[in-house]
XYZ file of C-alpha atoms in Angstrom:
775
model
C 24.836 99.539 -177.703
C 26.983 102.336 -179.082
C 26.139 104.556 -181.737
C 28.047 107.235 -183.815
C 30.953 106.802 -186.032
C 32.868 103.494 -185.513
C 35.694 103.665 -183.295
C 34.523 106.740 -181.138
C 33.576 104.513 -178.299
C 30.625 106.716 -177.611
C 28.005 105.435 -175.689
C 24.548 106.938 -175.391
C 22.671 106.280 -172.090
C 18.936 106.045 -172.712
C 16.385 107.486 -170.300
C 14.481 104.697 -168.332
C 11.235 104.745 -166.655
C 8.412 102.302 -166.466
C 5.741 104.987 -166.011
C 6.947 107.460 -168.775
C 6.181 107.351 -172.491
C 9.457 107.488 -174.268
C 9.959 107.908 -178.150
C 12.868 105.689 -179.414
C 16.096 107.356 -180.334
C 16.616 107.588 -184.157
C 20.064 107.642 -185.790
C 21.390 110.701 -187.350
C 22.549 108.973 -190.605
C 19.728 106.735 -191.429
C 16.688 107.835 -189.238
C 16.308 104.187 -188.128
C 15.386 103.606 -184.572
C 18.108 102.710 -182.287
C 17.746 99.771 -180.015
C 18.009 100.461 -176.146
C 21.356 99.751 -174.646
C 21.864 96.803 -172.618
C 22.998 97.029 -169.083
C 26.312 96.420 -169.949
C 26.388 98.854 -172.657
C 25.136 101.837 -170.589
C 28.621 102.631 -169.115
C 30.283 105.343 -171.303
C 33.479 104.809 -172.900
C 36.474 106.813 -172.810
C 37.530 108.557 -175.977
C 41.333 108.408 -176.978
C 43.216 111.494 -175.962
C 43.764 113.628 -178.790
C 40.824 112.763 -180.935
C 37.650 114.369 -181.326
C 34.649 112.338 -180.084
C 31.700 112.219 -182.327
C 28.212 112.286 -180.791
C 25.097 110.413 -181.581
C 21.843 112.022 -181.129
C 20.028 111.562 -177.772
C 16.605 110.336 -177.587
C 14.002 112.581 -178.231
C 12.723 113.999 -174.963
C 9.820 115.922 -176.362
C 7.743 112.828 -175.747
C 8.956 112.425 -172.111
C 8.176 115.946 -171.001
C 11.641 116.190 -169.380
C 13.345 119.396 -168.804
C 17.153 119.948 -169.518
C 19.212 120.681 -166.433
C 22.856 121.475 -165.547
C 25.167 124.107 -166.341
C 28.646 123.547 -167.694
C 29.873 126.284 -165.961
C 28.762 125.473 -162.290
C 28.857 121.732 -162.665
C 32.153 120.682 -164.148
C 32.710 117.259 -164.945
C 35.166 115.130 -163.230
C 38.301 114.549 -165.014
C 37.576 117.530 -167.583
C 39.966 120.111 -168.788
C 41.506 122.626 -166.510
C 39.914 126.125 -166.235
C 41.145 128.459 -168.880
C 41.886 125.564 -171.353
C 40.587 125.185 -175.051
C 37.625 122.961 -173.907
C 36.392 125.606 -171.346
C 36.621 128.238 -174.008
C 34.612 126.341 -176.251
C 32.059 125.535 -173.568
C 31.656 129.101 -173.007
C 30.992 129.810 -176.868
C 28.262 127.060 -176.735
C 26.689 128.772 -173.748
C 26.428 132.354 -175.709
C 24.731 130.135 -178.426
C 22.464 128.372 -176.066
C 21.488 131.751 -174.691
C 20.762 133.093 -178.301
C 18.597 130.128 -178.808
C 16.663 130.879 -175.405
C 15.655 134.318 -177.019
C 14.020 132.656 -180.153
C 10.170 133.009 -180.167
C 10.010 129.877 -182.274
C 11.963 127.805 -179.825
C 9.715 129.190 -176.912
C 6.543 127.853 -178.478
C 8.114 124.378 -179.055
C 8.894 121.440 -176.555
C 12.244 121.401 -175.175
C 14.360 118.402 -175.909
C 16.682 117.278 -172.999
C 20.064 116.248 -174.214
C 22.124 114.405 -171.772
C 25.868 114.749 -172.338
C 29.215 114.748 -170.651
C 32.048 116.863 -171.576
C 35.006 114.535 -171.785
C 38.702 115.064 -171.174
C 40.439 116.440 -174.233
C 37.320 116.907 -176.238
C 35.633 119.894 -177.209
C 31.815 120.221 -177.347
C 30.470 120.409 -180.931
C 27.075 121.296 -182.405
C 25.134 119.142 -184.778
C 23.108 120.505 -187.606
C 20.306 122.388 -185.987
C 17.794 121.180 -188.495
C 18.446 117.593 -187.623
C 16.969 118.166 -184.067
C 19.971 116.666 -182.353
C 22.626 117.837 -179.861
C 25.999 116.845 -179.149
C 26.435 114.299 -176.472
C 30.155 113.880 -174.927
C 31.340 110.643 -173.395
C 34.419 111.275 -171.573
C 32.719 111.522 -168.195
C 34.111 108.787 -165.861
C 30.876 108.092 -163.706
C 27.617 108.699 -165.412
C 24.003 107.851 -164.321
C 20.860 107.291 -166.713
C 18.523 109.836 -166.576
C 15.450 109.648 -164.488
C 12.162 110.106 -166.174
C 10.429 111.756 -163.164
C 9.654 115.100 -164.979
C 13.201 116.317 -164.937
C 16.436 115.156 -166.145
C 18.354 114.326 -163.192
C 22.042 113.718 -164.196
C 24.242 113.004 -161.143
C 27.734 111.201 -160.726
C 28.447 108.941 -158.006
C 30.499 109.984 -155.014
C 29.142 113.686 -155.354
C 30.965 114.365 -158.497
C 28.312 115.984 -160.780
C 28.550 115.232 -164.479
C 28.275 117.968 -166.864
C 25.020 118.241 -168.784
C 25.252 120.099 -172.033
C 22.378 122.024 -173.308
C 22.570 120.938 -176.763
C 19.992 120.381 -179.461
C 17.967 122.413 -182.163
C 18.983 125.806 -182.539
C 15.454 126.643 -182.258
C 14.858 124.656 -179.065
C 14.824 126.632 -175.965
C 16.489 125.842 -172.629
C 15.135 126.907 -169.338
C 16.747 129.738 -167.801
C 18.862 129.161 -164.758
C 16.912 129.491 -161.427
C 13.492 129.004 -163.249
C 11.338 126.849 -161.190
C 11.047 123.275 -162.336
C 8.067 121.218 -161.951
C 7.770 119.008 -158.852
C 6.480 115.672 -159.264
C 6.491 112.682 -157.109
C 9.574 110.397 -156.903
C 8.661 107.553 -159.329
C 10.171 105.034 -156.797
C 8.332 106.427 -153.923
C 5.667 103.654 -154.122
C 8.468 100.775 -153.873
C 10.145 102.314 -150.645
C 9.819 101.185 -147.184
C 7.190 102.802 -145.037
C 8.319 105.389 -142.769
C 8.665 104.403 -139.186
C 5.590 105.738 -137.362
C 5.712 108.296 -134.726
C 5.849 106.778 -131.250
C 2.858 107.502 -129.161
C 3.075 109.040 -125.729
C 2.792 105.659 -123.802
C 5.553 104.211 -126.207
C 7.878 107.031 -125.286
C 7.139 106.775 -121.598
C 7.785 103.141 -121.774
C 10.909 103.633 -123.448
C 11.986 106.195 -120.880
C 11.131 103.850 -118.021
C 13.176 101.054 -119.685
C 16.254 103.260 -120.161
C 15.903 104.329 -116.321
C 15.597 100.757 -115.253
C 18.750 99.595 -117.297
C 20.867 102.340 -116.176
C 23.954 101.404 -114.165
C 22.962 103.543 -111.012
C 19.375 102.129 -110.970
C 20.743 98.579 -111.074
C 23.505 99.369 -108.348
C 20.777 100.756 -106.306
C 18.314 97.867 -106.658
C 21.209 95.421 -106.196
C 22.384 97.128 -103.033
C 18.731 97.183 -101.569
C 18.315 93.425 -102.449
C 21.530 92.519 -101.036
C 20.748 94.532 -97.881
C 17.520 92.316 -97.404
C 19.167 89.216 -97.769
C 22.269 89.749 -95.828
C 20.279 91.122 -92.888
C 17.721 88.611 -92.966
C 15.507 87.786 -90.902
C 15.403 91.679 -89.738
C 12.510 92.194 -92.201
C 10.640 88.887 -91.288
C 9.069 90.151 -88.164
C 9.991 93.919 -88.270
C 7.459 95.106 -85.724
C 8.398 92.645 -83.028
C 12.244 91.885 -83.254
C 15.310 93.849 -83.309
C 18.907 92.730 -84.460
C 21.470 91.680 -81.882
C 19.589 92.534 -78.926
C 16.810 94.840 -77.607
C 18.756 97.409 -75.497
C 20.824 99.962 -77.375
C 18.311 99.269 -80.669
C 15.416 100.291 -78.377
C 17.184 103.512 -77.439
C 17.903 104.377 -80.886
C 14.353 103.555 -81.954
C 13.302 106.087 -79.433
C 15.572 108.570 -80.762
C 14.028 108.624 -84.270
C 10.624 108.511 -82.824
C 11.385 111.458 -80.586
C 13.010 113.591 -83.194
C 10.225 113.066 -85.717
C 7.507 113.669 -83.143
C 9.035 116.881 -81.632
C 9.895 118.703 -84.716
C 6.225 118.270 -85.835
C 4.900 119.332 -82.200
C 7.408 121.804 -80.800
C 10.758 122.075 -82.562
C 12.130 124.697 -80.007
C 12.030 121.636 -77.501
C 14.104 119.217 -79.334
C 16.961 118.863 -77.094
C 14.841 118.746 -74.038
C 13.625 115.134 -74.518
C 10.779 113.467 -72.630
C 13.493 111.284 -70.749
C 15.848 111.694 -68.042
C 13.229 114.280 -66.481
C 14.070 116.677 -65.134
C 17.592 117.056 -66.841
C 18.147 119.577 -69.405
C 19.697 118.898 -72.853
C 18.901 115.284 -72.191
C 18.566 114.544 -76.033
C 22.273 115.148 -76.308
C 23.348 112.385 -73.760
C 24.235 110.355 -76.666
C 24.427 110.333 -80.551
C 21.064 111.301 -81.728
C 20.519 109.893 -85.200
C 18.848 113.450 -85.850
C 19.339 112.731 -89.533
C 16.650 110.121 -89.601
C 13.999 112.596 -88.095
C 11.889 112.580 -91.401
C 11.171 108.822 -90.942
C 10.463 109.458 -87.323
C 7.413 111.622 -88.360
C 5.737 108.414 -89.687
C 3.490 106.376 -87.391
C 3.515 106.389 -83.460
C 3.922 103.820 -80.689
C 6.548 101.264 -79.897
C 5.499 99.140 -82.827
C 6.084 101.737 -85.082
C 9.270 102.720 -83.617
C 10.517 99.116 -84.014
C 9.357 98.852 -87.652
C 10.939 102.203 -88.383
C 14.227 101.034 -86.942
C 14.194 97.747 -88.610
C 13.545 99.501 -92.042
C 16.324 102.140 -91.366
C 18.668 99.257 -90.377
C 18.406 97.574 -93.790
C 18.530 100.816 -95.617
C 21.590 101.920 -93.744
C 23.352 98.697 -95.169
C 22.182 99.512 -98.753
C 23.417 103.092 -98.524
C 26.771 102.120 -97.299
C 27.059 99.537 -100.323
C 25.909 102.199 -102.813
C 28.250 104.891 -101.509
C 31.350 102.787 -101.515
C 30.518 101.534 -104.928
C 30.073 105.239 -106.159
C 33.251 106.216 -104.590
C 35.223 103.278 -106.306
C 33.592 103.978 -109.564
C 34.303 107.743 -109.419
C 37.924 107.121 -108.597
C 38.280 104.819 -111.600
C 37.267 101.329 -110.884
C 35.258 98.886 -112.997
C 31.756 97.808 -111.995
C 32.896 94.362 -110.460
C 35.844 96.130 -108.493
C 33.383 98.755 -107.229
C 30.974 96.078 -106.159
C 33.830 94.293 -104.201
C 34.663 97.615 -102.502
C 30.815 98.495 -101.664
C 30.154 94.846 -100.187
C 33.309 94.702 -98.423
C 32.829 97.959 -96.886
C 29.399 97.252 -95.658
C 29.477 93.571 -94.719
C 33.046 93.456 -93.083
C 33.030 90.834 -90.443
C 34.094 93.311 -87.772
C 30.898 95.344 -88.381
C 28.744 92.404 -87.289
C 29.553 93.188 -83.733
C 27.902 96.487 -84.214
C 24.549 95.128 -85.358
C 23.061 96.924 -82.129
C 24.634 100.206 -83.100
C 22.721 102.084 -85.847
C 24.686 105.135 -85.606
C 27.938 103.178 -86.446
C 26.153 101.057 -89.285
C 24.598 104.478 -90.660
C 28.048 105.161 -92.312
C 27.090 105.251 -96.082
C 27.124 108.948 -96.370
C 30.890 109.001 -96.004
C 31.754 107.358 -99.120
C 28.874 108.925 -101.020
C 29.636 112.497 -99.995
C 33.339 111.859 -101.113
C 32.183 110.385 -104.404
C 30.044 113.489 -105.046
C 32.630 116.027 -104.129
C 35.112 114.253 -106.181
C 32.740 114.075 -109.196
C 32.078 117.722 -108.878
C 35.771 118.725 -108.849
C 36.411 116.595 -111.890
C 38.947 114.369 -110.154
C 39.508 110.640 -109.954
C 42.473 108.481 -108.680
C 42.924 106.786 -111.947
C 42.661 109.932 -114.282
C 43.731 112.852 -112.169
C 42.227 116.251 -112.244
C 40.052 116.884 -115.352
C 38.754 120.340 -115.569
C 36.329 119.661 -118.296
C 34.310 117.421 -115.916
C 33.707 119.956 -113.062
C 30.001 120.445 -111.997
C 29.213 122.578 -109.187
C 25.796 120.749 -108.713
C 27.655 117.756 -107.533
C 29.719 119.699 -105.040
C 26.543 121.094 -103.392
C 24.986 117.646 -103.178
C 28.369 116.287 -101.752
C 28.416 119.045 -98.977
C 24.847 118.407 -98.433
C 25.355 114.634 -97.848
C 28.291 115.271 -95.813
C 26.078 117.561 -93.536
C 23.591 114.971 -93.299
C 26.023 112.243 -92.126
C 27.228 114.394 -89.466
C 23.780 115.042 -88.111
C 23.496 111.197 -87.510
C 26.135 111.372 -84.705
C 29.405 112.533 -83.783
C 30.690 108.865 -83.139
C 31.279 108.326 -86.728
C 30.794 112.130 -87.989
C 33.584 113.577 -86.151
C 36.463 111.885 -87.543
C 34.709 112.239 -91.086
C 34.783 115.956 -90.598
C 38.531 116.236 -89.866
C 39.200 113.975 -92.903
C 37.199 116.188 -94.979
C 38.857 119.276 -93.675
C 42.289 117.660 -94.252
C 41.359 116.746 -97.601
C 40.368 120.366 -98.696
C 43.580 121.551 -97.052
C 45.782 119.091 -98.967
C 43.698 119.911 -102.168
C 44.171 123.629 -101.735
C 48.083 123.219 -101.268
C 48.563 120.815 -104.182
C 46.715 123.666 -106.325
C 49.188 126.090 -105.141
C 52.102 124.054 -105.754
C 51.091 123.304 -109.316
C 50.293 126.697 -110.010
C 53.923 127.772 -108.781
C 55.543 124.974 -110.470
C 54.015 125.682 -113.917
C 53.439 129.458 -113.686
C 49.985 128.854 -114.958
C 46.561 129.016 -113.237
C 45.102 125.870 -112.726
C 41.389 125.806 -114.053
C 39.048 125.957 -111.257
C 36.278 128.386 -111.614
C 34.196 130.951 -109.679
C 31.033 128.751 -109.483
C 33.115 125.758 -108.238
C 34.705 128.062 -105.513
C 31.335 129.502 -104.532
C 29.853 125.993 -104.092
C 32.765 124.896 -101.923
C 32.585 128.019 -99.900
C 28.821 127.750 -99.476
C 29.062 124.011 -98.947
C 31.657 124.342 -96.530
C 29.861 126.955 -94.424
C 26.712 124.664 -94.485
C 28.732 121.718 -93.278
C 30.412 123.725 -90.600
C 27.158 125.310 -89.508
C 25.576 121.895 -89.100
C 28.309 120.621 -86.832
C 28.437 123.620 -84.751
C 24.685 123.508 -84.146
C 25.076 120.043 -83.348
C 27.976 120.487 -81.036
C 26.490 123.387 -78.921
C 23.945 120.906 -76.942
C 26.886 118.424 -76.144
C 29.090 121.404 -74.998
C 26.283 122.265 -72.723
C 25.807 118.738 -71.328
C 29.702 118.807 -70.638
C 29.207 122.128 -69.010
C 26.271 120.686 -66.856
C 27.956 117.190 -66.188
C 31.661 117.542 -66.268
C 31.983 114.173 -64.882
C 30.593 112.766 -68.245
C 33.993 113.566 -70.083
C 35.967 110.653 -71.048
C 39.509 110.109 -69.659
C 42.733 108.443 -71.097
C 41.846 105.357 -68.885
C 38.525 105.066 -70.292
C 39.885 104.825 -73.826
C 42.343 102.125 -72.568
C 39.447 100.007 -71.717
C 38.017 99.876 -75.245
C 41.402 99.940 -77.227
C 42.294 96.755 -79.072
C 45.285 94.905 -79.380
C 46.899 93.832 -82.774
C 45.426 90.438 -82.474
C 42.003 91.963 -82.776
C 42.783 92.809 -86.572
C 42.561 89.272 -87.390
C 39.754 88.174 -84.962
C 36.237 87.838 -85.904
C 33.136 88.575 -83.601
C 30.841 85.734 -82.725
C 28.137 86.894 -85.196
C 30.368 85.812 -88.303
C 28.872 82.842 -89.734
C 32.144 81.616 -91.374
C 34.814 82.645 -88.789
C 32.739 83.057 -85.471
C 33.213 79.685 -84.087
C 36.728 79.331 -85.379
C 37.728 82.314 -83.429
C 36.072 81.649 -79.962
C 39.284 81.044 -78.257
C 40.898 84.364 -79.772
C 37.809 86.266 -78.565
C 38.368 84.948 -74.908
C 41.653 86.652 -74.719
C 40.071 90.199 -75.459
C 39.133 92.250 -72.375
C 36.005 93.628 -74.443
C 35.745 91.718 -77.582
C 32.621 93.501 -78.928
C 34.727 96.421 -79.580
C 38.064 94.831 -80.134
C 37.171 92.025 -82.847
C 38.178 94.113 -85.807
C 38.693 91.418 -88.801
C 37.802 93.177 -92.091
C 37.814 89.757 -93.855
C 40.710 87.838 -94.956
C 39.489 87.977 -98.506
C 39.709 91.358 -98.380
C 43.245 91.269 -96.777
C 44.244 89.079 -99.734
C 42.672 91.294 -102.477
C 44.246 94.363 -101.039
C 47.499 92.643 -100.898
C 47.298 91.473 -104.364
C 46.290 95.255 -105.400
C 49.748 96.419 -104.037
C 51.397 94.527 -107.089
C 48.479 94.167 -109.905
C 46.158 97.148 -110.058
C 44.920 99.817 -112.288
C 46.153 102.513 -109.724
C 49.441 104.181 -110.148
C 52.208 102.979 -107.906
C 52.257 106.144 -105.764
C 48.371 106.092 -105.288
C 48.752 102.486 -104.031
C 51.555 103.250 -101.690
C 49.479 106.186 -100.274
C 46.344 103.787 -99.860
C 48.753 101.283 -97.919
C 49.796 104.011 -95.776
C 46.440 105.113 -95.046
C 45.645 101.507 -93.999
C 48.468 101.430 -91.724
C 47.897 104.685 -90.036
C 44.121 104.217 -89.399
C 45.139 100.757 -87.861
C 47.567 102.404 -85.511
C 45.013 104.943 -84.499
C 42.120 102.319 -84.033
C 44.559 100.683 -81.469
C 44.097 103.602 -79.185
C 46.393 103.490 -76.395
C 47.719 99.988 -77.231
C 50.206 101.394 -79.591
C 53.143 102.675 -77.362
C 50.497 103.754 -75.106
C 49.054 106.115 -77.783
C 51.650 108.608 -76.945
C 52.166 109.792 -80.583
C 48.969 108.724 -82.130
C 45.676 108.773 -80.262
C 46.314 110.708 -76.986
C 47.361 113.887 -78.901
C 44.061 113.659 -80.795
C 42.303 112.998 -77.310
C 44.141 116.030 -75.660
C 44.338 118.715 -78.337
C 41.479 118.092 -81.034
C 38.169 119.736 -80.037
C 35.450 116.958 -79.376
C 37.743 114.060 -79.856
C 37.654 113.288 -76.054
C 34.138 112.346 -76.602
C 34.885 109.091 -78.580
C 35.676 106.404 -76.407
C 35.951 103.389 -78.825
C 39.039 103.959 -80.956
C 38.128 100.485 -82.691
C 35.477 102.291 -84.717
C 38.010 103.910 -86.871
C 38.469 100.595 -88.390
C 35.822 101.909 -90.874
C 38.575 104.034 -92.621
C 40.907 101.008 -92.580
C 38.060 98.875 -94.374
C 37.351 101.703 -96.999
C 40.913 102.045 -97.972
C 41.253 98.171 -98.279
C 38.257 97.982 -100.354
C 39.821 100.612 -102.701
C 42.954 98.590 -102.981
C 41.043 95.661 -103.804
C 38.838 97.390 -106.268
C 42.076 98.445 -108.111
C 43.009 94.787 -108.314
C 39.846 93.405 -109.405
C 39.259 96.072 -112.144
C 42.908 95.030 -113.588
C 41.791 91.462 -113.421
C 38.452 92.117 -115.474
C 40.358 94.317 -117.729
C 42.930 91.690 -118.507
C 40.187 89.062 -119.067
C 38.401 91.241 -121.344
C 41.596 91.442 -123.565
C 42.062 87.671 -123.458
C 38.713 86.888 -124.411
C 38.992 89.426 -127.450
C 41.913 87.872 -128.640
C 41.001 84.203 -128.426
C 39.765 82.508 -131.644
C 37.428 80.680 -130.821
C 36.166 82.735 -127.859
C 34.355 79.737 -126.201
C 36.346 80.331 -122.881
C 35.164 83.895 -122.913
C 32.181 83.552 -120.732
C 33.708 81.144 -118.355
C 36.620 83.681 -117.783
C 34.249 86.531 -117.350
C 32.178 84.646 -114.636
C 35.400 83.872 -112.981
C 35.775 87.602 -112.379
C 32.804 87.399 -110.053
C 34.648 85.252 -107.698
C 36.504 87.779 -105.651
C 32.842 89.577 -105.232
C 31.179 86.127 -104.324
C 34.082 85.532 -101.730
C 33.637 88.851 -100.072
C 29.879 88.362 -99.870
C 29.992 84.846 -98.299
C 32.775 86.289 -95.678
C 30.149 88.820 -94.680
C 27.379 86.165 -93.804
C 26.139 86.510 -90.112
C 24.401 84.540 -87.241
C 22.945 87.828 -85.828
C 20.271 86.966 -83.170
C 16.889 88.715 -83.512
C 15.256 88.871 -79.903
C 11.677 89.645 -79.440
C 11.170 93.313 -78.095
C 9.565 93.257 -74.569
C 5.730 94.241 -74.849
C 4.706 97.550 -73.808
C 2.786 97.276 -70.308
C -0.888 98.482 -70.572
C -0.233 100.855 -67.714
C 2.249 102.707 -69.845
C -0.397 103.570 -72.392
C -2.502 105.608 -69.744
C -0.013 106.719 -66.985
C 0.201 110.267 -66.574
C 3.605 111.940 -66.507
C 5.863 112.853 -64.978
C 6.524 108.992 -64.030
C 9.211 106.555 -62.928
C 9.033 103.026 -63.860
C 10.681 100.480 -61.383
C 13.135 98.721 -61.381
C 15.336 101.271 -63.260
C 18.758 100.303 -64.668
C 20.764 101.130 -67.866
C 19.401 98.429 -69.803
C 15.603 98.331 -68.503
C 15.384 102.133 -68.844
C 15.868 101.732 -72.566
C 12.921 99.473 -72.972
C 11.022 102.336 -70.937
C 12.045 105.125 -73.459
C 10.844 102.820 -76.303
C 7.376 102.324 -74.576
C 7.084 106.188 -73.885
C 6.679 106.586 -77.681
C 3.081 106.360 -76.892
C 2.227 110.017 -76.243
C 5.748 110.856 -75.012
C 5.082 111.651 -71.263
C 8.051 112.724 -69.108
C 9.745 110.006 -67.602
C 12.532 109.903 -65.139
C 14.038 106.856 -66.665
C 16.706 107.051 -69.220
C 19.859 105.095 -70.756
C 22.673 106.699 -72.707
C 26.478 106.713 -72.660
C 26.646 108.172 -69.354
C 24.285 108.258 -66.253
C 23.336 111.784 -64.832
C 23.930 111.960 -60.923
C 20.216 112.922 -60.116
C 19.228 109.583 -61.784
C 21.663 107.757 -59.806
C 19.989 109.296 -56.773
C 16.522 108.360 -57.834
C 17.545 104.867 -58.295
C 19.064 104.697 -54.769
C 16.291 106.436 -53.060
C 13.559 104.369 -54.691
C 14.998 101.107 -53.582
C 12.536 101.454 -50.354
C 9.567 102.597 -52.285
C 6.852 102.769 -51.272
C 7.881 104.591 -48.229
C 7.634 108.357 -46.865
C 11.237 109.132 -47.591
C 10.971 107.872 -51.370
C 7.607 109.311 -51.629
C 8.669 112.900 -50.811
C 11.836 112.767 -52.817
C 9.729 111.852 -55.865
C 7.204 114.621 -55.410
C 10.067 117.035 -54.680
C 11.171 116.129 -58.415
C 7.522 116.385 -59.510
C 6.919 112.900 -60.193
C 3.208 111.937 -60.271
C 3.118 108.317 -61.171
C 5.230 105.222 -60.162
C 4.866 101.994 -62.240
C 6.422 98.689 -60.690
C 6.468 95.928 -63.231
C 6.010 92.651 -61.534
C 7.768 90.613 -64.274
C 11.005 92.418 -63.237
C 10.792 92.332 -59.535
C 12.513 89.201 -58.682
C 15.471 89.425 -56.573
C 14.691 93.198 -55.928
C 13.696 94.782 -52.702
C 10.232 95.523 -54.265
C 9.491 92.194 -54.402
C 8.360 92.273 -50.815
C 7.398 95.707 -50.331
C 5.015 95.861 -53.506
C 1.896 94.702 -51.548
C 2.787 96.906 -48.375
C -0.130 99.318 -47.641
C 0.092 102.908 -48.767
C -2.972 104.684 -47.156
C -0.850 106.390 -44.703
C 1.501 107.785 -47.430
C -1.346 109.738 -49.260
C -1.096 107.696 -52.370
C -3.168 105.371 -54.451
C -2.292 101.970 -55.929
C -4.081 100.326 -58.925
C -3.460 96.826 -60.603
C -3.388 97.270 -64.515
C -2.304 94.219 -66.108
C 1.077 92.872 -64.730
C 1.871 96.267 -63.378
C 1.010 98.108 -60.117
C 0.503 101.926 -60.735
C 0.990 104.180 -57.837
C -0.299 107.594 -58.074
C 1.396 110.368 -55.956
C-alpha cells in the first residue's frame, strides 16, 4: 500500500518482526493508522524524472527501540545523482541540520526515531515539519530491503549495493554519532537456522584420513600390483616353505645369497665378501650376482626353511614392484591409468620372462622404471608435456638416485646396462639444456637445489657401483679364466626367430611353440616373445597415440636398437653392435646372456602401447560425454579394459614348483670346514642352502663359474675314502666329509662307502641317510 500524495508513487516499507512490538504508522494528514503494506506493495516505485517526490511519514520507531543507521555520504544509493550535483549538496545541508539536532539536549533525552528512506535519482531530500515528528523518506532506490527489527535498523540492498538511509525526523530527535557502539542483540532468525556441523572427533578425523589414503591412486595401484602378483605367480605362496618356482637349483643358490648377506651383516660385516662356501677361496660371494639389496630381508629368520620362505616372498614382491614401477613411469610420462596399467602388466608378465622364473636377479627389475619415474618427476619432465620447471622437486631426485643405487646392488646382470642407460640419459639431458640455452639465449630454469641433488645422487650411485665392482675385479684378478669370451656370448645369442617364440612355461603359447623351441640351441635364454598383444598395441601406438610423432619414432628406434643388441653376435656377428660393447665398455664382458636386454625392449613396447590405450580411453570418454542418452557409456568404458585383460591373459604361466630337497640331519650338527659328496654344480647349490643352519664353512659351491681348486677337490675325492684323498682334504683344512646315500647311485662311492677306515685315522658315523666321516 502506498502513502503520500497521489501520483507520487512513494511506497513506505514497514518494519517487520514477530518478536518486536511495533507501533502502527500514522498518516501525516489525517493521523489515521496506515495499514501495513502487502508483499506486493513493499517494493518502492520510481518517481518520475523531474518531479519532487513527496514523502509519507515512516512508522514510529520509538516503540521498536531501533537505532537509525547509515550515512548518506559514505553509503550512496545506487542510481543516485552524481557527486557534486544538486542532490548531493542538499544531502550535505541536511547532514548539517542533523548534526545541529544531535547537539540538542531535549533530543538526547527522548527516544530516537529510526526513519528509513532512500535518496532517489533526480529527487532532493526534504525535511517535513519538525513538530509532526516525521522525516522524509525517498523512494528512488532501485533495490530496497525491509528493515529488520533486531535492535538496529539494517538497511542493505541486494548485490552489495547499500541503500542510503537518511537520518530524518523531528528536529529535536537525536541521531547516533558515527562510530558510536551499537547494541548487539541475537539474530532474531537464529532459532530457525540449521544447527552448525559438529566438530569431528579425533577418531572421525583419523577414519577419514585412512579412507582418503586407501582411496588414493597410488594406494590402489600398490594393492592391485600385490594382488596381481599373488595370482599370477600362484602357487608360489601355497607352500612357501617347501617349494621353489621353476626348479630348485638356481633358486636355492639365491635363497642362500639373501640368507648369507643378512646373517653376516649382523654378525661380521667385514667378512661379507668372504662367504662360507667355496672354502678356502677368497671373495667367494662375488662369484655371481649377489642380491645384496635384499639383505634386510635376510636378517629375518634362520635355516633352510626360512630361506625358502624368504625367497618365495621376495619372488612375489619382485613382480609387484616391477608392475608398480612401470605403472609409475608410464603415468609420469603422461599415460592414463589404464594405459599405465597395460605398460606395468606387460613389462612384468611378458611371456619371455616366464623362462627366467628361476633367476630372481633378472626378475628383480622393478627399480629400473621406478627410479626413472622418480627422476623424471623430480626434474618436472614428462613425455607428453615436456619440461615444466614449476614441477621440479629435489626430494624426488634424491629418491630416484637411491632407488637406482638399490637396483644396482641387486646385481650387475641387470644393473650394469641400467647404469649405462642412466649415464646416457644424463648426458643427453645436459646437451639438450645447453642447446636450448644457446638457441633461445635464455637460461633454462634448473636451480641450485636440483643441481645439488643430481650431483649428490649421482655420486651415491657411482659409489655403490664402484664398491660393488671392486670384489668382482678381485675375482677376475684371482681367476682370469672366469672372464667371458666372444665365443661364450655366441652360445647364448638368440636368432631373430626368438622374438616370436614363447617359452614352455607360457600357458597360452607354450604348447603351440614347441617345434620352434626345438630349433633353438639354448631355448631358456632364446625364447624372447614379449607378447603378441603387446606387439599389436605398440604397432597401433605408432599411428594412434597421445605421444607426439617424434616421441613415437624415438620409442620405435629404441625398440629396434635393443632388439639388435639382444641378438648378441647373431646380428652380423655383432661386429657393430654387441662386440664393441663387450670389448671396450668396462664390465660388459661379464654379461654372457645378451637376450636379457629384452627387458628394455619390453619396457619401450609397453610405453608405446600405453600411448595407444590412453588415446583410446580419452576418445571413449569424449564419445560418452557427447551421447544423449548415454546408455552405451558404461559398456564403452568397460571396453577400454580389454587391452589390459588380454595382456594379463597372455602372461599366464604353467611354471612348476618342485619340492626342495630336505636338509640332511647330518648337516645340522656337522662341524666345518666340511665337504659334501657327491659334488657338482647342481647338488652344491642345495648344500649352500642347507648351510644356512649356522653357516659352517663348506668346500661346495655353485655359481657362474667353477674355481679350479673346487675342480681338483671333486677329482681327488672320487676315490674317497683313501689315503690320498684324506691327505689332500686335510691339507685344505677340511675336518668333516658327509656322504649322502640318496645321491650315490652310479657313483664310485656306491661301492667304497662301506670300506674300512680305521687305518686312515678317521671315524665314520651313520646319521640318518648320511654317513659322516671326521678327519
